[in-house]
Tab-separated table of C-alpha atoms and ligand atoms in Angstrom:
chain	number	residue	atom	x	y	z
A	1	UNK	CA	91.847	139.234	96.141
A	2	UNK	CA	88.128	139.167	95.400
A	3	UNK	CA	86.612	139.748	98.817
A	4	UNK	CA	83.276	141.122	97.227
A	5	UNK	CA	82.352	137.137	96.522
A	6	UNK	CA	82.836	136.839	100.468
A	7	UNK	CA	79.385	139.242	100.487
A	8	UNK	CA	76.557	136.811	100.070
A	9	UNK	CA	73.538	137.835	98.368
A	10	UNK	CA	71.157	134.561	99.994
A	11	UNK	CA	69.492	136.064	102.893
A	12	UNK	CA	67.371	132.419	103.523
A	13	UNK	CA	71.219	130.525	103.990
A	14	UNK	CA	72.662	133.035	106.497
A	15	UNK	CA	73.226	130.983	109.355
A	16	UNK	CA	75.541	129.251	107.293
A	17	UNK	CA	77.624	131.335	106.799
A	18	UNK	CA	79.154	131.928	110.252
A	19	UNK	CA	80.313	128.355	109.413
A	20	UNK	CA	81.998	129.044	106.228
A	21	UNK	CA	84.285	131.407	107.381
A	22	UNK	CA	85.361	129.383	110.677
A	23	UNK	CA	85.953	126.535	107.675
A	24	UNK	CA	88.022	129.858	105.633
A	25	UNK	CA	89.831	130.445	109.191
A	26	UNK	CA	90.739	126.697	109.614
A	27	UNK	CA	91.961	126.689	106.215
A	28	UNK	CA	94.258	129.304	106.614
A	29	UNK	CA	95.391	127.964	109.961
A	30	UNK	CA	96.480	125.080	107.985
A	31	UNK	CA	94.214	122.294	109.274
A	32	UNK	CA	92.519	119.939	107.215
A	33	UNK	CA	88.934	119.769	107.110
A	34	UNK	CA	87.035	117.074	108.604
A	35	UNK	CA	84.733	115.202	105.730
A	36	UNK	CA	81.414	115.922	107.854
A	37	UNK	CA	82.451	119.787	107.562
A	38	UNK	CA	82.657	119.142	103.893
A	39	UNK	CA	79.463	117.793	103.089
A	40	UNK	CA	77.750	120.396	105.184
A	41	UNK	CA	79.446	123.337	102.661
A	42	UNK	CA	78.639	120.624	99.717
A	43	UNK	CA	74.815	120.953	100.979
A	44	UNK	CA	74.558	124.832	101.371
A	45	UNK	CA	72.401	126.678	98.901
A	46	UNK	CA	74.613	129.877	99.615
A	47	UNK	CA	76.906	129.156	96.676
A	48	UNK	CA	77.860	132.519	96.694
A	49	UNK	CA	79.803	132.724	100.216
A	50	UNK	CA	81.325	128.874	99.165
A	51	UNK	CA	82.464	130.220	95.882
A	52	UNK	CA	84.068	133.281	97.111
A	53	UNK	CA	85.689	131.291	100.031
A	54	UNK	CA	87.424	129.024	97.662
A	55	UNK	CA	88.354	132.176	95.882
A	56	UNK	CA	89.881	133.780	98.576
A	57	UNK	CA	91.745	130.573	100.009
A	58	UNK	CA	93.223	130.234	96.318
A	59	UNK	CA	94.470	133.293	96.820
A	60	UNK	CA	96.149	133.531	99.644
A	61	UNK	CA	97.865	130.382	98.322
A	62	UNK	CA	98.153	130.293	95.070
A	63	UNK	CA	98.614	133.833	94.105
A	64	UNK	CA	96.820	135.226	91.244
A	65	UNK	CA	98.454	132.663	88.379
A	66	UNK	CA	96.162	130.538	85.974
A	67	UNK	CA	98.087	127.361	85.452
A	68	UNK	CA	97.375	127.122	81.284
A	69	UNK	CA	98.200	123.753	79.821
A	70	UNK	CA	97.556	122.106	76.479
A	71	UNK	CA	97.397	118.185	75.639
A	72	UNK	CA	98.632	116.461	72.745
A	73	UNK	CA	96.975	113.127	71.945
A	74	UNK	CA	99.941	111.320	70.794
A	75	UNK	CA	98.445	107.727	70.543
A	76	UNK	CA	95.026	107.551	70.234
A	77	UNK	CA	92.313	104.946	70.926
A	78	UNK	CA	92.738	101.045	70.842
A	79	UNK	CA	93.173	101.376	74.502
A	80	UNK	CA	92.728	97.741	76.441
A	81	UNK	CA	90.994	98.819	79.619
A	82	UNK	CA	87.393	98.841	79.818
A	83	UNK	CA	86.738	102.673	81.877
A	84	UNK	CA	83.392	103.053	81.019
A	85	UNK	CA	83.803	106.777	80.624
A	86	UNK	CA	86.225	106.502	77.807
A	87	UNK	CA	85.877	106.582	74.472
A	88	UNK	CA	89.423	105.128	73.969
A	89	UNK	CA	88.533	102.123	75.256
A	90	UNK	CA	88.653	98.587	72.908
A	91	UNK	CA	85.659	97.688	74.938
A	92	UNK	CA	83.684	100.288	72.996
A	93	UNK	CA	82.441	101.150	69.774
A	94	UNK	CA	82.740	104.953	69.976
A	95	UNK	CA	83.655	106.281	66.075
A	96	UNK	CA	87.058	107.774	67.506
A	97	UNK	CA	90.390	108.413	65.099
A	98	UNK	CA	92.816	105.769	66.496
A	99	UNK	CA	96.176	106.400	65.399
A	100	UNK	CA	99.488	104.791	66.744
A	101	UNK	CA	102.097	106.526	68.526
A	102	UNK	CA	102.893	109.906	66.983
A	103	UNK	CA	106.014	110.680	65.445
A	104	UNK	CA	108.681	113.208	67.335
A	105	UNK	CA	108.136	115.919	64.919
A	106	UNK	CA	104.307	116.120	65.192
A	107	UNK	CA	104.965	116.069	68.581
A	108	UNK	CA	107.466	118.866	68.497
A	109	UNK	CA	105.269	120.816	66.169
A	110	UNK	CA	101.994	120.601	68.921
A	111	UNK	CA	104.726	121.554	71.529
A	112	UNK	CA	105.552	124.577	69.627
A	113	UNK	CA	101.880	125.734	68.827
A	114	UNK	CA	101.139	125.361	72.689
A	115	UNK	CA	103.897	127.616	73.684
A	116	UNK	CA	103.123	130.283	70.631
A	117	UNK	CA	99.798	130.174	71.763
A	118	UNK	CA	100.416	131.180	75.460
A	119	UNK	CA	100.836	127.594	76.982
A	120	UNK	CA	102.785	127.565	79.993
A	121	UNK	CA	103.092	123.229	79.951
A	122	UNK	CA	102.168	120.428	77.796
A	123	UNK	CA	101.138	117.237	77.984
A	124	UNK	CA	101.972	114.384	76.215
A	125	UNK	CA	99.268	111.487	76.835
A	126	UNK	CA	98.623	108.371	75.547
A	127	UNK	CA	95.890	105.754	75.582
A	128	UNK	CA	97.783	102.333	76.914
A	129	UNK	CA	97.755	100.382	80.069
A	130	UNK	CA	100.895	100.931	79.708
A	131	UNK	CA	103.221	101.731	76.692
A	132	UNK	CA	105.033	98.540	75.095
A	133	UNK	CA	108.845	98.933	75.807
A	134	UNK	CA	109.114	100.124	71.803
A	135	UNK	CA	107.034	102.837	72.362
A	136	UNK	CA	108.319	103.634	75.816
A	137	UNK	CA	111.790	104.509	74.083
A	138	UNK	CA	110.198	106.317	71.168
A	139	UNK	CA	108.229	108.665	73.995
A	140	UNK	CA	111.518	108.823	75.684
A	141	UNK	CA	113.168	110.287	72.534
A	142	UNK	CA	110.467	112.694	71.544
A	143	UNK	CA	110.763	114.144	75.155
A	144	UNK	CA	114.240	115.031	74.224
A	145	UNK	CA	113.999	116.291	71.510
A	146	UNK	CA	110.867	118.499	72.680
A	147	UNK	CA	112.886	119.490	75.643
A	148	UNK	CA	116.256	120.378	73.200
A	149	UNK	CA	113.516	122.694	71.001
A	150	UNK	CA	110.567	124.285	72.685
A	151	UNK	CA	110.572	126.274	76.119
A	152	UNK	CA	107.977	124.584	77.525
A	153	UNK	CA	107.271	122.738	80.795
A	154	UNK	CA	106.606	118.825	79.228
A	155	UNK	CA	104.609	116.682	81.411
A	156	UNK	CA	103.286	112.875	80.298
A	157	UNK	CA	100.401	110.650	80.308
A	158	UNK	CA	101.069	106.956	79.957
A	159	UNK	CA	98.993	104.830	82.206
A	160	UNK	CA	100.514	102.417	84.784
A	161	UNK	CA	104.399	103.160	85.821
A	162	UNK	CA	107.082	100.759	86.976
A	163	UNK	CA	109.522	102.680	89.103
A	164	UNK	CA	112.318	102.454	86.436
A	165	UNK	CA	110.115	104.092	83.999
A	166	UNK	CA	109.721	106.680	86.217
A	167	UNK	CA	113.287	107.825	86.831
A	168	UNK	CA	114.088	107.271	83.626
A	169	UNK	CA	111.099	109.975	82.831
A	170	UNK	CA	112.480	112.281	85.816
A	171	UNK	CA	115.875	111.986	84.380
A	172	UNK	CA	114.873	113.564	80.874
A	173	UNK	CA	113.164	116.128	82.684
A	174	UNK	CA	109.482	115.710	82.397
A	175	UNK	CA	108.238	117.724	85.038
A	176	UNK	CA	105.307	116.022	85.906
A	177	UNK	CA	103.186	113.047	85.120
A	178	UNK	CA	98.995	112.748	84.996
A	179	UNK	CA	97.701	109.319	86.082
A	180	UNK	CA	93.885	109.895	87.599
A	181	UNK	CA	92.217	107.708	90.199
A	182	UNK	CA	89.132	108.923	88.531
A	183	UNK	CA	86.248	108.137	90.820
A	184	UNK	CA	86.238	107.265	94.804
A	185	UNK	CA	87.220	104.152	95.971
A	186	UNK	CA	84.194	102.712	96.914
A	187	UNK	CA	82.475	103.425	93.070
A	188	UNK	CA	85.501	102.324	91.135
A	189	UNK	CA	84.046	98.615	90.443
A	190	UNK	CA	81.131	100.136	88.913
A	191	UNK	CA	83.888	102.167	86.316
A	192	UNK	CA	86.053	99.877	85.698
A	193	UNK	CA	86.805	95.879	86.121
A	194	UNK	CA	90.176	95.670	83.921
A	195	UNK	CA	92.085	97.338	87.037
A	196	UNK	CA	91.543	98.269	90.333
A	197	UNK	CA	91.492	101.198	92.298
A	198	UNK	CA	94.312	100.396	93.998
A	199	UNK	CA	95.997	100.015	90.970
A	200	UNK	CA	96.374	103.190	90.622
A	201	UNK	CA	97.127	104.387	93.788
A	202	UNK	CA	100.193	102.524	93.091
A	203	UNK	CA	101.124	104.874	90.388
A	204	UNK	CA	100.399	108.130	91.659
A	205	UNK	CA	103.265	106.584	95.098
A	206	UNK	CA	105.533	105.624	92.398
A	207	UNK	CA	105.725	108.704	90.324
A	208	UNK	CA	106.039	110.649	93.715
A	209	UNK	CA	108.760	108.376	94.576
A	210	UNK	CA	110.696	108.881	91.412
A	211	UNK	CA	110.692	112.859	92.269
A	212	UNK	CA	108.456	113.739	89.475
A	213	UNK	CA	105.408	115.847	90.296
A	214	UNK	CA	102.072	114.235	90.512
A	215	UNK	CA	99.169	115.591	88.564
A	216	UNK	CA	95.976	112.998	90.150
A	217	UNK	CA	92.154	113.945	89.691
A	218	UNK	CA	89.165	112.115	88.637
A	219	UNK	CA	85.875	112.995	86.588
A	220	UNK	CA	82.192	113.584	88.351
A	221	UNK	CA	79.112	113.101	87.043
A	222	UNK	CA	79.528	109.746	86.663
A	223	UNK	CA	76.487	108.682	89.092
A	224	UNK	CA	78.369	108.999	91.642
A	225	UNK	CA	76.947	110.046	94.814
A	226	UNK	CA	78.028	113.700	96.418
A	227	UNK	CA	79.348	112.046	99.445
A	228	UNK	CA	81.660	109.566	96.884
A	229	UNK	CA	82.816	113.078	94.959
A	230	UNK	CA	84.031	113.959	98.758
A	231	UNK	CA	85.874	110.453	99.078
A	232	UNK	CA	87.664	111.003	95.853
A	233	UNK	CA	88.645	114.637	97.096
A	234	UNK	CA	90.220	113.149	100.539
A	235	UNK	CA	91.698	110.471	98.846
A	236	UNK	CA	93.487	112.617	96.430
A	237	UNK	CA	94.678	115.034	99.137
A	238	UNK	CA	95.842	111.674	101.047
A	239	UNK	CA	98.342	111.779	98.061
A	240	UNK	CA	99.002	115.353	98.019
A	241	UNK	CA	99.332	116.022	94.834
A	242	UNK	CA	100.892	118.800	92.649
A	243	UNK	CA	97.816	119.096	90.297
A	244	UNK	CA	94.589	118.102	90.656
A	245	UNK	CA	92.656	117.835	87.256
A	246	UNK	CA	88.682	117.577	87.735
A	247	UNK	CA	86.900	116.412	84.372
A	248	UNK	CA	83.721	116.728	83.921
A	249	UNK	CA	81.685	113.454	82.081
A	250	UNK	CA	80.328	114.509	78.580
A	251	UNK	CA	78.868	111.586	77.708
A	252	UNK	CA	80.373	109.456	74.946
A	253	UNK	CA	78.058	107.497	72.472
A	254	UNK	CA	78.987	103.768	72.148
A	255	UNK	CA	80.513	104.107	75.510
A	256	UNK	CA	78.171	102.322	79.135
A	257	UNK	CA	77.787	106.106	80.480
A	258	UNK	CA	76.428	107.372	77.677
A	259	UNK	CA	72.829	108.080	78.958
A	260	UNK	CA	74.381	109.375	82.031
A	261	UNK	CA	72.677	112.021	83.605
A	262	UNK	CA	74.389	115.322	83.831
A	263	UNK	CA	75.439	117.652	86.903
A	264	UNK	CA	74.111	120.971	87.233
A	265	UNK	CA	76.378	124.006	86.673
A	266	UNK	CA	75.852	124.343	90.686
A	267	UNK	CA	76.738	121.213	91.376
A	268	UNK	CA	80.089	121.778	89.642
A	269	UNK	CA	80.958	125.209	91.118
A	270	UNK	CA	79.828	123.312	94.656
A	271	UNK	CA	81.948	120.755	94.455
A	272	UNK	CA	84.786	122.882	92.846
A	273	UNK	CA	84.846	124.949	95.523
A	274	UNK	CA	84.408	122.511	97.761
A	275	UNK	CA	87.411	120.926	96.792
A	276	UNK	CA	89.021	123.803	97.069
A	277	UNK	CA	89.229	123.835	100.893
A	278	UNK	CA	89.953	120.227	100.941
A	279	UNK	CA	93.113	121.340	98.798
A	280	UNK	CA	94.317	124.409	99.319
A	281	UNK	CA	97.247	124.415	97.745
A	282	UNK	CA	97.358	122.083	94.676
A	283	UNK	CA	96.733	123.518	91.005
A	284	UNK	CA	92.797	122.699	90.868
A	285	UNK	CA	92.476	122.293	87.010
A	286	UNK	CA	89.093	122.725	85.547
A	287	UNK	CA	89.693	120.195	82.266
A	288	UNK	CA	87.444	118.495	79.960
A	289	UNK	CA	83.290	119.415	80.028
A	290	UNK	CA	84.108	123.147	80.754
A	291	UNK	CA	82.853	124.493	77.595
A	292	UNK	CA	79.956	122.504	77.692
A	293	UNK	CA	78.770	123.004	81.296
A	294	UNK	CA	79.295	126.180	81.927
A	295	UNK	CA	78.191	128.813	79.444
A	296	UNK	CA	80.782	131.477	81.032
A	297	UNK	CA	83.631	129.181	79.545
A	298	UNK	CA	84.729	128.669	83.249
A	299	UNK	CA	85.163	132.447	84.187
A	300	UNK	CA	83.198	132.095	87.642
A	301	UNK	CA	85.281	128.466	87.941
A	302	UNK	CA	88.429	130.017	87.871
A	303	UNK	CA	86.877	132.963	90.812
A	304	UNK	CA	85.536	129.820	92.893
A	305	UNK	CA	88.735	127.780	93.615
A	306	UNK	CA	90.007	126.563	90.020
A	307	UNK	CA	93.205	128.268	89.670
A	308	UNK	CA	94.042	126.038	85.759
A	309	UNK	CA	92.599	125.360	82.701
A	310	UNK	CA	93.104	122.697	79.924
A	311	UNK	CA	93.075	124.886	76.536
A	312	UNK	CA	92.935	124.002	73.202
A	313	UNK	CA	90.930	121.223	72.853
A	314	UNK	CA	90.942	117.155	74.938
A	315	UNK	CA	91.924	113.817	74.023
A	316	UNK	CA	88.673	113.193	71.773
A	317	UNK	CA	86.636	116.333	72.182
A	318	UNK	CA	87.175	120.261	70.360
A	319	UNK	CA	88.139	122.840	73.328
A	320	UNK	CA	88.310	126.343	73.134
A	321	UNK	CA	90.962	128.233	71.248
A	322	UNK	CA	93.962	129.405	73.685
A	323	UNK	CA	94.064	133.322	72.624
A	324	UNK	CA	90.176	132.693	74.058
A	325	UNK	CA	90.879	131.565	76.716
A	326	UNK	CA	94.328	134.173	77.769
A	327	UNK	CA	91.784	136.558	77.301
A	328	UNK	CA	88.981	135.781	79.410
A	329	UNK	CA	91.899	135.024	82.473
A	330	UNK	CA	93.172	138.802	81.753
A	331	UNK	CA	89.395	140.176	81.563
A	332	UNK	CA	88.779	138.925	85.885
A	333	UNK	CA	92.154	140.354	86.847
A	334	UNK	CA	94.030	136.994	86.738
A	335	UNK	CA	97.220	136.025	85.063
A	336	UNK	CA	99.057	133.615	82.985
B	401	SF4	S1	93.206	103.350	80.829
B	401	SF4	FE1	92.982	105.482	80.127
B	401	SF4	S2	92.887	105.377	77.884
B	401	SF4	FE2	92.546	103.317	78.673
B	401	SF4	S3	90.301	103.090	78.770
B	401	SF4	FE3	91.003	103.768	80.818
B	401	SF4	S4	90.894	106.021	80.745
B	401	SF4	FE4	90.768	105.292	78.609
């Protein structure tokens, strides 16, 4: 455990911190906090007694493990809903390499590369609504065939699920499946307008239902507001789910958001951390914007409530290498 970040530095902040560690001691009492207690630690300048509170409830439940996974893109682009966000989307003219579905033995060969590389899962993801029954069985076969070659834990990205689907995935053994609700509720329209929020909702139930894990997160810095990056954080823990993925926007030319303006390195650690005592216990997975926000490569992330890391590079953006990134988890005392 880190305690030392539990030693704030901010003289001018400490009457807060009397309330941050009642918050730490409800935490570990197992009670939820209440969204007004939230937005008070979103609103303290002592980032230093919020980060090392996160740190220390990670801890306690999540041990000292970094949860390292790599993506394939295994269909890229062409992608008929209109997230504003994206550059996948049809909607937008965004200079991306679209390619159709990938064939097993790329697949298999990323799959190995992840693991050689100090991976501990994969993910398979793929820009569709949902994948045409054709390419449903082709992603079905590739799992197989990953699963009969590489030791690796293979998770999936594939847009909306029917409940079929999702056995059928569970019964291959995917372990779990990613399917975001990526902003609150009450921002979504202003996203996206080819689905609703609700819409996806739907899929995180189902894939819980099916007795896969859930992986559900959501990207900030979209303009939402502080209080909405607190709705998305309740509403995910409302689904409770096994991983939480929080992306940071980098702004995509061709795509609506692309003059959006950017969070502050703060902001991210505050919210992070934040999150962190909403969550307690779900794999809070710093993924895309990392190397581009925070100059450390995420090192003070992963010590103020991130406790996983997407490595090797995102859907349509260059990450960092994976030996990089093993290395810096080793260097602050944590593990693979
Ligand atoms: S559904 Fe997924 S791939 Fe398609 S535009 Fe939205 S975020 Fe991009």
């Amino acid at each position: 455990m880190n305690s030392g970040y539990l030693r704030s530095n901010d003289k001018s902040n400490s009457t807060l911190n009397p309330f941050i560690y009642m918050l730490i001691d409800k935490v570990f009492n197992n009670q939820q906090i209440s969204f007004n207690e939230a937005y008070t630690l979103l609103s303290t300048d002592d980032i230093r007694t919020l980060a090392g509170g996160a740190n220390t409830i990670t801890r306690k439940f999540n041990g000292e493990v970094v949860d390292v996974e790599s993506l394939v893109n295994a269909k890229s682009g062409s992608c008929p809903e209109d997230c504003s966000f994206c550059a996948q989307s049809s909607f937008y003219n965004t200079g991306i390499s679209k390619y159709p579905l990938l064939p097993s033995e790329k697949l298999i060969e990323h799959a190995r590369n992840a693991k050689k590389e100090g991976s501990t899962s994969f993910c398979l993801v793929c820009a569709y609504r949902s994948p045409p029954e054709k390419d449903f069985e082709q992603i079905c076969e590739s799992i197989l065939k990953i699963k009969n070659s590489v030791d690796i834990d293979v998770n999936v990205s594939l847009g909306f699920m029917t409940p079929e689907r999702a056995k059928k995935l569970k019964s291959l053994g995917v372990k779990r499946y990613n399917h975001n609700l990526e902003t609150a509720k009450s921002y979504f329209s202003q996203i996206c307008r080819t689905h609703d929020y609700q819409d996806r909702v739907n899929t995180g139930k189902i894939v819980k239902d099916a007795g896969l894990e859930l992986c559900c997160g959501g990207i900030i810095g979209m303009g939402e507001s502080p209080q909405q990056r607190l709705e998305l954080a309740f509403a995910l823990a409302d689904l409770d789910p096994d991983e939480v993925p929080i992306n940071i926007l980098i702004s995509r030319e061709g795509t609506p958001l692309m003059y959006n303006n950017h969070l502050t390195a703060e902001d991210i650690i505050k919210t992070i951390a934040v999150w962190r005592f909403i969550m307690p216990k779900t794999i809070l997975k710093i993924a895309g914007g990392r190397e581009v926000y925070f100059k450390d490569n995420g090192r003070y992330a992963l010590q103020a409530g991130a406790n996983g890391i997407i490595s090797g590079g995102y859907l349509t953006t260059a990450g960092n290498k994976q030996k990089k990134d093993i290395e810096m988890i080793k260097e602050i005392g944590l593990e693979v």
